[in-house]
PDB file of C-alpha atoms and ligand atoms in Angstrom:
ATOM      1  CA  UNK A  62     -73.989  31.799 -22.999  1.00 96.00           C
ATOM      2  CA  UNK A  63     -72.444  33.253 -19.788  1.00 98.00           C
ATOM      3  CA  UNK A  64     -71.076  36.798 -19.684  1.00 98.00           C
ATOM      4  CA  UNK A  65     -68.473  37.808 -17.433  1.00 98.00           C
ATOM      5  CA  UNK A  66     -67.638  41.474 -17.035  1.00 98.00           C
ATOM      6  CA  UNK A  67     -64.381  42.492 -15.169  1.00 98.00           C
ATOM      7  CA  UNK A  68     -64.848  46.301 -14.316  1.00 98.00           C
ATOM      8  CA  UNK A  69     -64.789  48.914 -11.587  1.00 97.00           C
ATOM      9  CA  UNK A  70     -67.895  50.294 -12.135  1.00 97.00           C
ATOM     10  CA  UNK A  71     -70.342  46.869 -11.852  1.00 98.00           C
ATOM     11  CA  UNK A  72     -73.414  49.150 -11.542  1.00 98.00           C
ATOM     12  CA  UNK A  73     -73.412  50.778 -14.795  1.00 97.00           C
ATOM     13  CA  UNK A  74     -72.740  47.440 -16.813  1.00 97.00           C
ATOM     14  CA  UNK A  75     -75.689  46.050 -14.994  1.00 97.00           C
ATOM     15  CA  UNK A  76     -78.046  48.724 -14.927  1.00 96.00           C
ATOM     16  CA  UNK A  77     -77.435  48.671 -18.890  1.00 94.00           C
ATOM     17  CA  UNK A  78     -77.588  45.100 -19.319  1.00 95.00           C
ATOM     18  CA  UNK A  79     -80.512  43.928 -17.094  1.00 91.00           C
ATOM     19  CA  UNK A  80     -82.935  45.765 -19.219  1.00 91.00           C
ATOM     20  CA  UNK A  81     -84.596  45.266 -22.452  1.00 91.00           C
ATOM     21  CA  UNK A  82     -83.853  42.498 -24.857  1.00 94.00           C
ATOM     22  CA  UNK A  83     -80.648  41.320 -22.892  1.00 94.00           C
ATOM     23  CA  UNK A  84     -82.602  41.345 -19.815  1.00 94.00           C
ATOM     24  CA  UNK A  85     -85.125  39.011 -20.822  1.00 95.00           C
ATOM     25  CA  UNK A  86     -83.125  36.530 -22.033  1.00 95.00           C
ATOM     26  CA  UNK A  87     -81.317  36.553 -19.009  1.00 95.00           C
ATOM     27  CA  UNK A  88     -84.914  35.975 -16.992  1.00 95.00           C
ATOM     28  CA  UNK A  89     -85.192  33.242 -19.599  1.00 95.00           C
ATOM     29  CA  UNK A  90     -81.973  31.601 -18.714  1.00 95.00           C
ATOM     30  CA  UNK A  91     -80.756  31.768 -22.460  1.00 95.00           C
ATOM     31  CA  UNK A  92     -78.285  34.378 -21.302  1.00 96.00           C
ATOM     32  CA  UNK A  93     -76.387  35.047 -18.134  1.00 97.00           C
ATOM     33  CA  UNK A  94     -74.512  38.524 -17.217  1.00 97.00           C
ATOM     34  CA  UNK A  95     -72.435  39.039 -14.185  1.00 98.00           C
ATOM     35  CA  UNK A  96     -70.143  42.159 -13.585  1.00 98.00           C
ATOM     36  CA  UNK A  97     -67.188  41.251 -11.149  1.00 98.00           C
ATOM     37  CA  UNK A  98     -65.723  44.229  -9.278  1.00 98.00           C
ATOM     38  CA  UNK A  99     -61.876  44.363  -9.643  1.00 98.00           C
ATOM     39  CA  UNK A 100     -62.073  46.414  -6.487  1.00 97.00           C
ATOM     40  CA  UNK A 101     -62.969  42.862  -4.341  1.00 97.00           C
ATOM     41  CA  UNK A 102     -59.351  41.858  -5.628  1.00 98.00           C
ATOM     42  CA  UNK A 103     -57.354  45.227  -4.427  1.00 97.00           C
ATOM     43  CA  UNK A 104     -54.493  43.893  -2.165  1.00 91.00           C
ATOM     44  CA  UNK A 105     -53.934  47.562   0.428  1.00 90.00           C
ATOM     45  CA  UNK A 106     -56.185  48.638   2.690  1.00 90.00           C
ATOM     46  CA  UNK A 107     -57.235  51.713   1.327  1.00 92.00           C
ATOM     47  CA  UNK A 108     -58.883  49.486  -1.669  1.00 93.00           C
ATOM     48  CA  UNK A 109     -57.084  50.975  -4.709  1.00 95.00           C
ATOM     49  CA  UNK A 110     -56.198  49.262  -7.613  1.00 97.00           C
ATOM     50  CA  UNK A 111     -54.826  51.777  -9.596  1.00 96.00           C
ATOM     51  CA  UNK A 112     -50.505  53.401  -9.682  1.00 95.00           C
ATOM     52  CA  UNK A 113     -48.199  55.795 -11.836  1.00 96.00           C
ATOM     53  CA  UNK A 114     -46.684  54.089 -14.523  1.00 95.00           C
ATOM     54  CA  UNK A 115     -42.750  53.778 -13.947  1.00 97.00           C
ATOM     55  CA  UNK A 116     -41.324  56.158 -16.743  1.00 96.00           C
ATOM     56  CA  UNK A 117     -43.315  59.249 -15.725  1.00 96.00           C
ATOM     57  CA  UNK A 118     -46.592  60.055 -18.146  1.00 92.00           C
ATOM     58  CA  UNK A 119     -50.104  61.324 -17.275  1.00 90.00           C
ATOM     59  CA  UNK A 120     -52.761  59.324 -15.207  1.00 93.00           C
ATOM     60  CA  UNK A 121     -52.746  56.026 -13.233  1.00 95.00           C
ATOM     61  CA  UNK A 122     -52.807  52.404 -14.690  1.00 96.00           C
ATOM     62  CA  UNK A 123     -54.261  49.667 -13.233  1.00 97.00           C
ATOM     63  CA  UNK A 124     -51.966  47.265 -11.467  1.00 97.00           C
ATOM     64  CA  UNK A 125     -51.588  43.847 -12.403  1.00 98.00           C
ATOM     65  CA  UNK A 126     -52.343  42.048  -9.708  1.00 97.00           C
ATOM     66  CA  UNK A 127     -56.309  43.041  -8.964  1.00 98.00           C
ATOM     67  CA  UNK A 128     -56.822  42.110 -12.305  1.00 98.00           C
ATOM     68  CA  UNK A 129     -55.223  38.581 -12.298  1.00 98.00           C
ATOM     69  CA  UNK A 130     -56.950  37.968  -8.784  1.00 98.00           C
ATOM     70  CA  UNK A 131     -59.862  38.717 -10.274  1.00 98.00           C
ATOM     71  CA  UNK A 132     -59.333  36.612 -13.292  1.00 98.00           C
ATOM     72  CA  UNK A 133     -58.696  33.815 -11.248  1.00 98.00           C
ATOM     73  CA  UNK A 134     -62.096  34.218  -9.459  1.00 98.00           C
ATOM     74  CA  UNK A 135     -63.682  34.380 -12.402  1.00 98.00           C
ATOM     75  CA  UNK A 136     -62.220  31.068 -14.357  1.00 97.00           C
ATOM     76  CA  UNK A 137     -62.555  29.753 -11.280  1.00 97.00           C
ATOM     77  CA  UNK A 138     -66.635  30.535 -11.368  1.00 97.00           C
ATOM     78  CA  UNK A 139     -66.528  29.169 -14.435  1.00 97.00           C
ATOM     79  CA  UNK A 140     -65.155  25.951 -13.796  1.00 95.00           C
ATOM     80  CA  UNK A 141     -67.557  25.342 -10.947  1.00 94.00           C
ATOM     81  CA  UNK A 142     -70.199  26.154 -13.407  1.00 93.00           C
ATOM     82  CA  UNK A 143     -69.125  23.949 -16.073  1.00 92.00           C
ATOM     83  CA  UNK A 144     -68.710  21.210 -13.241  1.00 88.00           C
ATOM     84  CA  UNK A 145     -72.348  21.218 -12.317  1.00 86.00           C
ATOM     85  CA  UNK A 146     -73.468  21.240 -15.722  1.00 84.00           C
ATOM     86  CA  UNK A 147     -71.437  18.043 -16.437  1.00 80.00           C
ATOM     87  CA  UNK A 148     -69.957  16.527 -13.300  1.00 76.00           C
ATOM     88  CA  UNK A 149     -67.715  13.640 -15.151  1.00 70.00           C
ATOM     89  CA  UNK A 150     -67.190  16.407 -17.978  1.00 61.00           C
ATOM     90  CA  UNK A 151     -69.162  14.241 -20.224  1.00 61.00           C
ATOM     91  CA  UNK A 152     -71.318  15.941 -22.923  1.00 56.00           C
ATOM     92  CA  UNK A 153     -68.809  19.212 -22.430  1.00 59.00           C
ATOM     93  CA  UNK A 154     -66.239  19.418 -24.602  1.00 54.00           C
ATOM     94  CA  UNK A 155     -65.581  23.322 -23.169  1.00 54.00           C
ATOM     95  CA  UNK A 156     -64.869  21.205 -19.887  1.00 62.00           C
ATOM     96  CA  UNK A 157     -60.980  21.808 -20.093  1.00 75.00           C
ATOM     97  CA  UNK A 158     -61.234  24.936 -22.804  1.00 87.00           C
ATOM     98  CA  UNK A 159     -59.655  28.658 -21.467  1.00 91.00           C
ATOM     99  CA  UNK A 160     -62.492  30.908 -21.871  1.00 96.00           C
ATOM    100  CA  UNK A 161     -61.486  33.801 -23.989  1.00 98.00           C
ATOM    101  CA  UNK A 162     -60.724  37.324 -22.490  1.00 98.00           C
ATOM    102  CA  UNK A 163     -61.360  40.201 -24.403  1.00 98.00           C
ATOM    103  CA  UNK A 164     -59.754  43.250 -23.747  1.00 98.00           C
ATOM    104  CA  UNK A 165     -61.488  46.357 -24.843  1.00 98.00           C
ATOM    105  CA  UNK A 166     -59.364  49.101 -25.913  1.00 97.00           C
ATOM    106  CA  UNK A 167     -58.876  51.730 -28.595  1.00 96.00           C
ATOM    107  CA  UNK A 168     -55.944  49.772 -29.520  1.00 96.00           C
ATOM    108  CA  UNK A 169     -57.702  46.366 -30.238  1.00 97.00           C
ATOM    109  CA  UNK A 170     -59.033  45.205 -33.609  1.00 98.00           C
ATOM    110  CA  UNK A 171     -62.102  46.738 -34.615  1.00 98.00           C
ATOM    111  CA  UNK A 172     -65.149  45.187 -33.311  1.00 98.00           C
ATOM    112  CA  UNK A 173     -67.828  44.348 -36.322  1.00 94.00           C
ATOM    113  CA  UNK A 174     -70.868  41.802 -37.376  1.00 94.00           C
ATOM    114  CA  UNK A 175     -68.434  38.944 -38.170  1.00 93.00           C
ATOM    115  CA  UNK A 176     -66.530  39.507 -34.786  1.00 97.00           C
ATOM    116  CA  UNK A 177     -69.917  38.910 -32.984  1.00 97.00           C
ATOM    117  CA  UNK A 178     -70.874  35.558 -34.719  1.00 95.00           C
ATOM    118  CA  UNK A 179     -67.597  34.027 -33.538  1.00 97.00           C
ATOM    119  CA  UNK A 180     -67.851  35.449 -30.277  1.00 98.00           C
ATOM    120  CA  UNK A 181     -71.540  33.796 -30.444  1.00 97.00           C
ATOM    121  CA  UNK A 182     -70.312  30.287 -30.424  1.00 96.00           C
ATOM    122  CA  UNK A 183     -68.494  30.710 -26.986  1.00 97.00           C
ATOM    123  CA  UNK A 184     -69.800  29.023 -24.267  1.00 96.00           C
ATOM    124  CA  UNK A 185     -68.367  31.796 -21.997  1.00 98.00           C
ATOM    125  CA  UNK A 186     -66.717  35.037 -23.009  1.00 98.00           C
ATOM    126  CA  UNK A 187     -65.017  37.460 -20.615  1.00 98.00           C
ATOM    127  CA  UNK A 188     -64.618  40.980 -20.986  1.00 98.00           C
ATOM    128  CA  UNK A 189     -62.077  42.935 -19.245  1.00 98.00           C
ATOM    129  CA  UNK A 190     -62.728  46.523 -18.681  1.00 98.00           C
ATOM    130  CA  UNK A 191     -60.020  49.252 -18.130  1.00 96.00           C
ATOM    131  CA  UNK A 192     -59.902  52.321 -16.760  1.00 88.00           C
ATOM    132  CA  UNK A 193     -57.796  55.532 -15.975  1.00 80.00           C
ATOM    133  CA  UNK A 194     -55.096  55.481 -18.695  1.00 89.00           C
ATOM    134  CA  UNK A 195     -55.156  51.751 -18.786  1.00 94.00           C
ATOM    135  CA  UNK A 196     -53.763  48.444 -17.398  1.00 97.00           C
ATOM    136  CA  UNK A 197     -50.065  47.060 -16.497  1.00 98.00           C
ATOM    137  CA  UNK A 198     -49.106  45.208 -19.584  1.00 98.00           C
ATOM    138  CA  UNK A 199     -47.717  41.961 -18.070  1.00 98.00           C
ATOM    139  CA  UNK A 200     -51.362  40.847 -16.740  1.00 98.00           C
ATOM    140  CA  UNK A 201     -52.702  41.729 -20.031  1.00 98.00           C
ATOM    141  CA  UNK A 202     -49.932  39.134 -21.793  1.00 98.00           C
ATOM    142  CA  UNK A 203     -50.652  36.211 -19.471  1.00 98.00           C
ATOM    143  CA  UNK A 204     -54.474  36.429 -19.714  1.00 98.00           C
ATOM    144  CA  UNK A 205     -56.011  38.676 -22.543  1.00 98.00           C
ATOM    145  CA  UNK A 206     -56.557  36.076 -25.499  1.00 98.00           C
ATOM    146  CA  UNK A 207     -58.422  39.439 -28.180  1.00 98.00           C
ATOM    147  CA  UNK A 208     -58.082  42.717 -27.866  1.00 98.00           C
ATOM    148  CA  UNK A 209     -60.744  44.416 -29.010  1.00 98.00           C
ATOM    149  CA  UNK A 210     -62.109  48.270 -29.906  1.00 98.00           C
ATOM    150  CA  UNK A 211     -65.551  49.721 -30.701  1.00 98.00           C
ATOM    151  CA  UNK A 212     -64.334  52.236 -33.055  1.00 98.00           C
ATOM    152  CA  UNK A 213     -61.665  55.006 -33.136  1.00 97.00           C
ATOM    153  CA  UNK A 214     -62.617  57.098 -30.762  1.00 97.00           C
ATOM    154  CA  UNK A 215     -61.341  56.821 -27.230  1.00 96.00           C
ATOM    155  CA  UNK A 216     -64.020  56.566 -23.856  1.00 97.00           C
ATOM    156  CA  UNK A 217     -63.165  56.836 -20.324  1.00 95.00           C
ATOM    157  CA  UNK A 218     -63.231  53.215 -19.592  1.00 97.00           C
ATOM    158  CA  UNK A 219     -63.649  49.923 -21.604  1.00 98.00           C
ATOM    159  CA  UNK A 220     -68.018  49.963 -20.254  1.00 98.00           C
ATOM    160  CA  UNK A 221     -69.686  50.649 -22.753  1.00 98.00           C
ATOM    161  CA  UNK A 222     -67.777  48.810 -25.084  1.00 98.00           C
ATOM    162  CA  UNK A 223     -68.056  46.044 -23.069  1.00 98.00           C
ATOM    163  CA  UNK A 224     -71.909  46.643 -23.066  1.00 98.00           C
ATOM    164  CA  UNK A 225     -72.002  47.070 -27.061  1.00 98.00           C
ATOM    165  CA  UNK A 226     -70.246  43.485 -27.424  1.00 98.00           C
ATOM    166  CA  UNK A 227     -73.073  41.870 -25.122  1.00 98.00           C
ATOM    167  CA  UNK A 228     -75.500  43.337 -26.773  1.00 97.00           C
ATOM    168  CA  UNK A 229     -74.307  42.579 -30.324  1.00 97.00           C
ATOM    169  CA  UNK A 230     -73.786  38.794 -29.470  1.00 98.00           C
ATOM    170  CA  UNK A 231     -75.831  38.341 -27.041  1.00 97.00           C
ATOM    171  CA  UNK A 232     -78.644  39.220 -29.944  1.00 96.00           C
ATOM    172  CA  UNK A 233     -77.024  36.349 -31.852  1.00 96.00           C
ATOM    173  CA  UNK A 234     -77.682  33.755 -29.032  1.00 95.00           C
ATOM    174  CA  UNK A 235     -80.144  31.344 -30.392  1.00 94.00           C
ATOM    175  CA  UNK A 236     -83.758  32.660 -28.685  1.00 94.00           C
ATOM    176  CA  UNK A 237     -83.167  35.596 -27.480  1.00 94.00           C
ATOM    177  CA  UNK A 238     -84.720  37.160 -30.401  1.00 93.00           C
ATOM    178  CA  UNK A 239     -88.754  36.632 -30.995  1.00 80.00           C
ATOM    179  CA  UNK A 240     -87.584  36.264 -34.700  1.00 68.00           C
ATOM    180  CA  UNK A 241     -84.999  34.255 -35.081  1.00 59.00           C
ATOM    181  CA  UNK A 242     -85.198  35.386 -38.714  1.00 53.00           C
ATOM    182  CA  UNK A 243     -84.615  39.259 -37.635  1.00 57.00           C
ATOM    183  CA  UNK A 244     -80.937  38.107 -36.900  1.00 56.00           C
ATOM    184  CA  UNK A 245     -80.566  37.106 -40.372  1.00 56.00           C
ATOM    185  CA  UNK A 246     -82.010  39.701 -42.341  1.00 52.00           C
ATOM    186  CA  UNK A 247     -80.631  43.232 -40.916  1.00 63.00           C
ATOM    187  CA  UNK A 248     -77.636  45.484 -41.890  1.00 63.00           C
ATOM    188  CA  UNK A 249     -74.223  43.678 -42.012  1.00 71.00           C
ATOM    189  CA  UNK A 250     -75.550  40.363 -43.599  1.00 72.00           C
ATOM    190  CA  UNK A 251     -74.365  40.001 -46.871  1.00 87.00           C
ATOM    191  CA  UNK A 252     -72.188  43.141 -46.624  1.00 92.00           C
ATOM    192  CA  UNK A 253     -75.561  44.821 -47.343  1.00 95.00           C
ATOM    193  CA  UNK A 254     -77.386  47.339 -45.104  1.00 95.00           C
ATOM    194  CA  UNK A 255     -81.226  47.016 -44.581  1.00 94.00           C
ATOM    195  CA  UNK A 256     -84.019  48.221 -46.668  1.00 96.00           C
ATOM    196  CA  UNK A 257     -86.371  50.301 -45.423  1.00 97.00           C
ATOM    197  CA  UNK A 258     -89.320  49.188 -43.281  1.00 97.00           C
ATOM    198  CA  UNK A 259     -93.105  50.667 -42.778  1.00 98.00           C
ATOM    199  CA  UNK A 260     -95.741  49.629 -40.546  1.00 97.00           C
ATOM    200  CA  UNK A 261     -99.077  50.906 -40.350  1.00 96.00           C
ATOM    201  CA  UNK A 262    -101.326  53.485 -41.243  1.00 97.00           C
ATOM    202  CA  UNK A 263    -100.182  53.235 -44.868  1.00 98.00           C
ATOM    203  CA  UNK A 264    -100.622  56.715 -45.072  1.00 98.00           C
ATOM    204  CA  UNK A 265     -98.371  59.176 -42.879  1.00 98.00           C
ATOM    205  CA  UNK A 266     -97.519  62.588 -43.421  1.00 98.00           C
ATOM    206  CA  UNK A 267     -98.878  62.025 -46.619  1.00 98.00           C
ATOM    207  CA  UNK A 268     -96.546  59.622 -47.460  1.00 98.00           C
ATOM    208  CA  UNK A 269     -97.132  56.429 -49.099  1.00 98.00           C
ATOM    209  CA  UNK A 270     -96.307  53.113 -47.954  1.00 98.00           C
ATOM    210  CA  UNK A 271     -94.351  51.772 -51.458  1.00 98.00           C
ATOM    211  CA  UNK A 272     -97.020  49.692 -52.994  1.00 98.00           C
ATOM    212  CA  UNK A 273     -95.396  47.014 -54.070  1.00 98.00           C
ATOM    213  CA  UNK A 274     -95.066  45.917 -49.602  1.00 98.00           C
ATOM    214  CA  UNK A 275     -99.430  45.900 -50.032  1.00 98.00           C
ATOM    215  CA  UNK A 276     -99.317  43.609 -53.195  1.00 97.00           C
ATOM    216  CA  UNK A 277     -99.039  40.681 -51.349  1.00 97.00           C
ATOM    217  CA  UNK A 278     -96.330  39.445 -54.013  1.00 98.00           C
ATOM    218  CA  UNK A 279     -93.745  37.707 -51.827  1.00 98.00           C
ATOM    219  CA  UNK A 280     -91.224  37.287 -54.620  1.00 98.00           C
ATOM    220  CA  UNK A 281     -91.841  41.200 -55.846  1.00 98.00           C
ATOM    221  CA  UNK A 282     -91.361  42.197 -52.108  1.00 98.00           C
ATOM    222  CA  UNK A 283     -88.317  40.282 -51.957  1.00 97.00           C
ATOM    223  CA  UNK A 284     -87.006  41.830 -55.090  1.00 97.00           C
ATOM    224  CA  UNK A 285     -87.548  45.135 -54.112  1.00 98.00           C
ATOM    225  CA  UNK A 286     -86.182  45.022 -50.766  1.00 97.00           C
ATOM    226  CA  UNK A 287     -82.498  43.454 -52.453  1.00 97.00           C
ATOM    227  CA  UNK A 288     -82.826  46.520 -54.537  1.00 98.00           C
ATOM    228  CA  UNK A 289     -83.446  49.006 -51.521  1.00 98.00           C
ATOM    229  CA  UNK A 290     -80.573  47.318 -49.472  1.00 97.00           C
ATOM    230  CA  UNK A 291     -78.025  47.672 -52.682  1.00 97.00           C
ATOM    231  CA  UNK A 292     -79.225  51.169 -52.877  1.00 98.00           C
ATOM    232  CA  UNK A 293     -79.020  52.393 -49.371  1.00 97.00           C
ATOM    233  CA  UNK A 294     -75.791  50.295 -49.091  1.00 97.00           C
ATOM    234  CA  UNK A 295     -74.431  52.290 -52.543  1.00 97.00           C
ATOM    235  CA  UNK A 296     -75.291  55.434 -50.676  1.00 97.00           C
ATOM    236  CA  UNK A 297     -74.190  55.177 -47.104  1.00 97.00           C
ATOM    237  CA  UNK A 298     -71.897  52.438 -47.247  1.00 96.00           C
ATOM    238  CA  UNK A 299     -70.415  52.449 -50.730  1.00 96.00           C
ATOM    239  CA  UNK A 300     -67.086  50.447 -48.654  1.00 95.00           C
ATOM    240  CA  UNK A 301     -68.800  47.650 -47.843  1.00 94.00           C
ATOM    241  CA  UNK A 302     -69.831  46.857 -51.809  1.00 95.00           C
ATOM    242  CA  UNK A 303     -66.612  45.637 -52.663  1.00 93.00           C
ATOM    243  CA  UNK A 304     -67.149  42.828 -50.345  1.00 92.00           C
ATOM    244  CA  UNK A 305     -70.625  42.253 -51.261  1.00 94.00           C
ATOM    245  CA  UNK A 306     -71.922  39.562 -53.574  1.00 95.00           C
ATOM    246  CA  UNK A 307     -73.874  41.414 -56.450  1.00 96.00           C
ATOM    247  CA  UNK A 308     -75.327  40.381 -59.859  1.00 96.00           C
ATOM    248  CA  UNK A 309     -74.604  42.350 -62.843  1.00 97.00           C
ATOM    249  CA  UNK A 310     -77.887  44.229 -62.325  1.00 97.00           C
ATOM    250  CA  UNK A 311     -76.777  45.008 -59.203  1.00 97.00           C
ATOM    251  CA  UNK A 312     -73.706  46.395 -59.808  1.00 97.00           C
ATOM    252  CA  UNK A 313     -75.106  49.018 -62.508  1.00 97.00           C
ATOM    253  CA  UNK A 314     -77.712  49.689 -60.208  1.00 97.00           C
ATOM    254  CA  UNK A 315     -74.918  50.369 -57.216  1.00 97.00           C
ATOM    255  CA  UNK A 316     -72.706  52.461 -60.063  1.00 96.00           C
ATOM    256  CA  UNK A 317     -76.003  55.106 -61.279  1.00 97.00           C
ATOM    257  CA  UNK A 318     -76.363  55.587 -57.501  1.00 96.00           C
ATOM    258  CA  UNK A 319     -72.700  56.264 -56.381  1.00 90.00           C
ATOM    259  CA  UNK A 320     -72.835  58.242 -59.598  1.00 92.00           C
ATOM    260  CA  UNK A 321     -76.079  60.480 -58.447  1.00 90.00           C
ATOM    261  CA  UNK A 322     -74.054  60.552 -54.905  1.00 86.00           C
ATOM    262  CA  UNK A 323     -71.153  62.522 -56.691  1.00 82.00           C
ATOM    263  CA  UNK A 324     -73.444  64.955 -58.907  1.00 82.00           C
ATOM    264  CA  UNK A 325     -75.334  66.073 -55.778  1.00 76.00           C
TER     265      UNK A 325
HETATM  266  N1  ADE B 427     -61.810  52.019 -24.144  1.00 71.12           N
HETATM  267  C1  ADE B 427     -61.715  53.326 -24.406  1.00 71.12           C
HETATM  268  N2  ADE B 427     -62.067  53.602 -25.659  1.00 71.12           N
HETATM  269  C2  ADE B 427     -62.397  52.423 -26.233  1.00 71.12           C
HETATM  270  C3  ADE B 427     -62.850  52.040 -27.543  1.00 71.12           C
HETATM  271  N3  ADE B 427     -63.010  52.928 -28.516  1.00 71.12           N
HETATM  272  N4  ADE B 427     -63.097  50.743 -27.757  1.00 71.12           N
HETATM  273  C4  ADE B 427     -62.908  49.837 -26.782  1.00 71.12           C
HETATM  274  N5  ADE B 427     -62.492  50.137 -25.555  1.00 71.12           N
HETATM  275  C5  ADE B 427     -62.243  51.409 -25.269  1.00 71.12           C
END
């Protein structure tokens, strides 16, 4: 899957994103991650990109026009790229598809686990990063296809939430995980979070590894995990029950524990 990160500040996606898991895969070639400078694209020569809005207001926006130049660079990468991989567009299907251009802004939908595993099937995705108090809205309606937020707080710039998506699909990619398996068992799946996890010594603090993780029972293990995850979820999460698919058991068990939460 090929990343493509429209931003000021190139550096700091980078920096984030050649390291660790992300940066592997892209060593392995599962992954690739390349942060275009909007600045290239400025059209004066003092290199600025950025304007007061007409109407008066606080701060700059960024103008239109670095941002579709930059665009165009970009799809235009991409179409050299999807060229090479399949010169008479055989085999690629995503030969004549518009990558999708995600926007990242407090006033996008709010970015979660489900969001990720659609993103995840993309050949390509491209982010677009603003900054200052944000962008001219008539480049955003001819090329943003989601708009997208991390939560509702508001940053400086759309960065880091650039570098959270990445990281949150890029896990999904098929391979960039050792475990395959750890994408499919973790918070979020199911609408359940995770149950705890211990590794050794079994004894720490003098706390006990839970004995029933030593007993070598695979279906007991199971079993008590599903519990944990109902409970934890019940606790910290009690939201995300009601989309959660629970047996009756479950569901008392998830009651006594909201109930506990409320006495405490
Ligand atoms: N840019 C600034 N704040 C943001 C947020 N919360 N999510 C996405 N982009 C942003």
């Amino acid at each position: 899957m090929d990343f493509y990160i429209m931003t000021l500040f190139p550096d700091m996606v980078m920096e984030g994103l050649n390291t660790s898991i992300t940066g592997r895969a892209v060593s392995k070639g599962l992954l690739s991650v390349e942060a275009v400078n909007i600045r290239d694209y400025a059209f004066n020569k003092h290199n600025s990109v950025d304007d007061y809005p007409y109407g008066g207001g606080a701060g700059m926006l960024m103008q239109a026009e670095p941002v579709y130049q930059c665009y165009q660079a970009v799809k235009e990468r991409i179409r050299s790229k999807r060229h090479k991989v399949a010169p008479d567009g055989a085999g690629n299907p995503g030969g004549q598809k518009k990558p999708r251009v995600v926007y990242l802004s407090p006033q996008g939908q709010t970015f979660h686990q489900s969001m990720a595993e659609e993103f995840a099937k993309e050949e390509e995705l491209i982010l677009l990063c603003g900054h200052y108090e944000g962008i001219d809205e008539r480049v955003l309606e001819e090329i943003v296809t989601d708009y997208v937020s991390i939560g509702d707080y508001v940053l400086t710039g759309g960065e880091l939430p650039a570098m959270v998506m990445v990281d949150a699909i890029a896990r999904l990619v098929p391979g960039v995980l050792h475990n395959d398996v750890s994408a499919e068992f973790e918070s979020f799946q199911e609408n359940l979070l995770e149950y705890p996890q211990y590794s050794r010594p079994e004894v720490w603090h003098e706390k006990r590894v839970p004995e029933v993780l030593l007993s070598g029972h695979h279906a007991n293990v199971e079993k008590w995990r599903r519990e944990q995850s109902v409970i934890r979820t019940a606790k910290n999460r009690p939201d995300l029950l009601e989309k959660a698919l629970l047996t009756e058991a479950e569901i008392l068990l998830a009651e006594s524990v909201k109930e506990e939460n409320i006495e405490e």
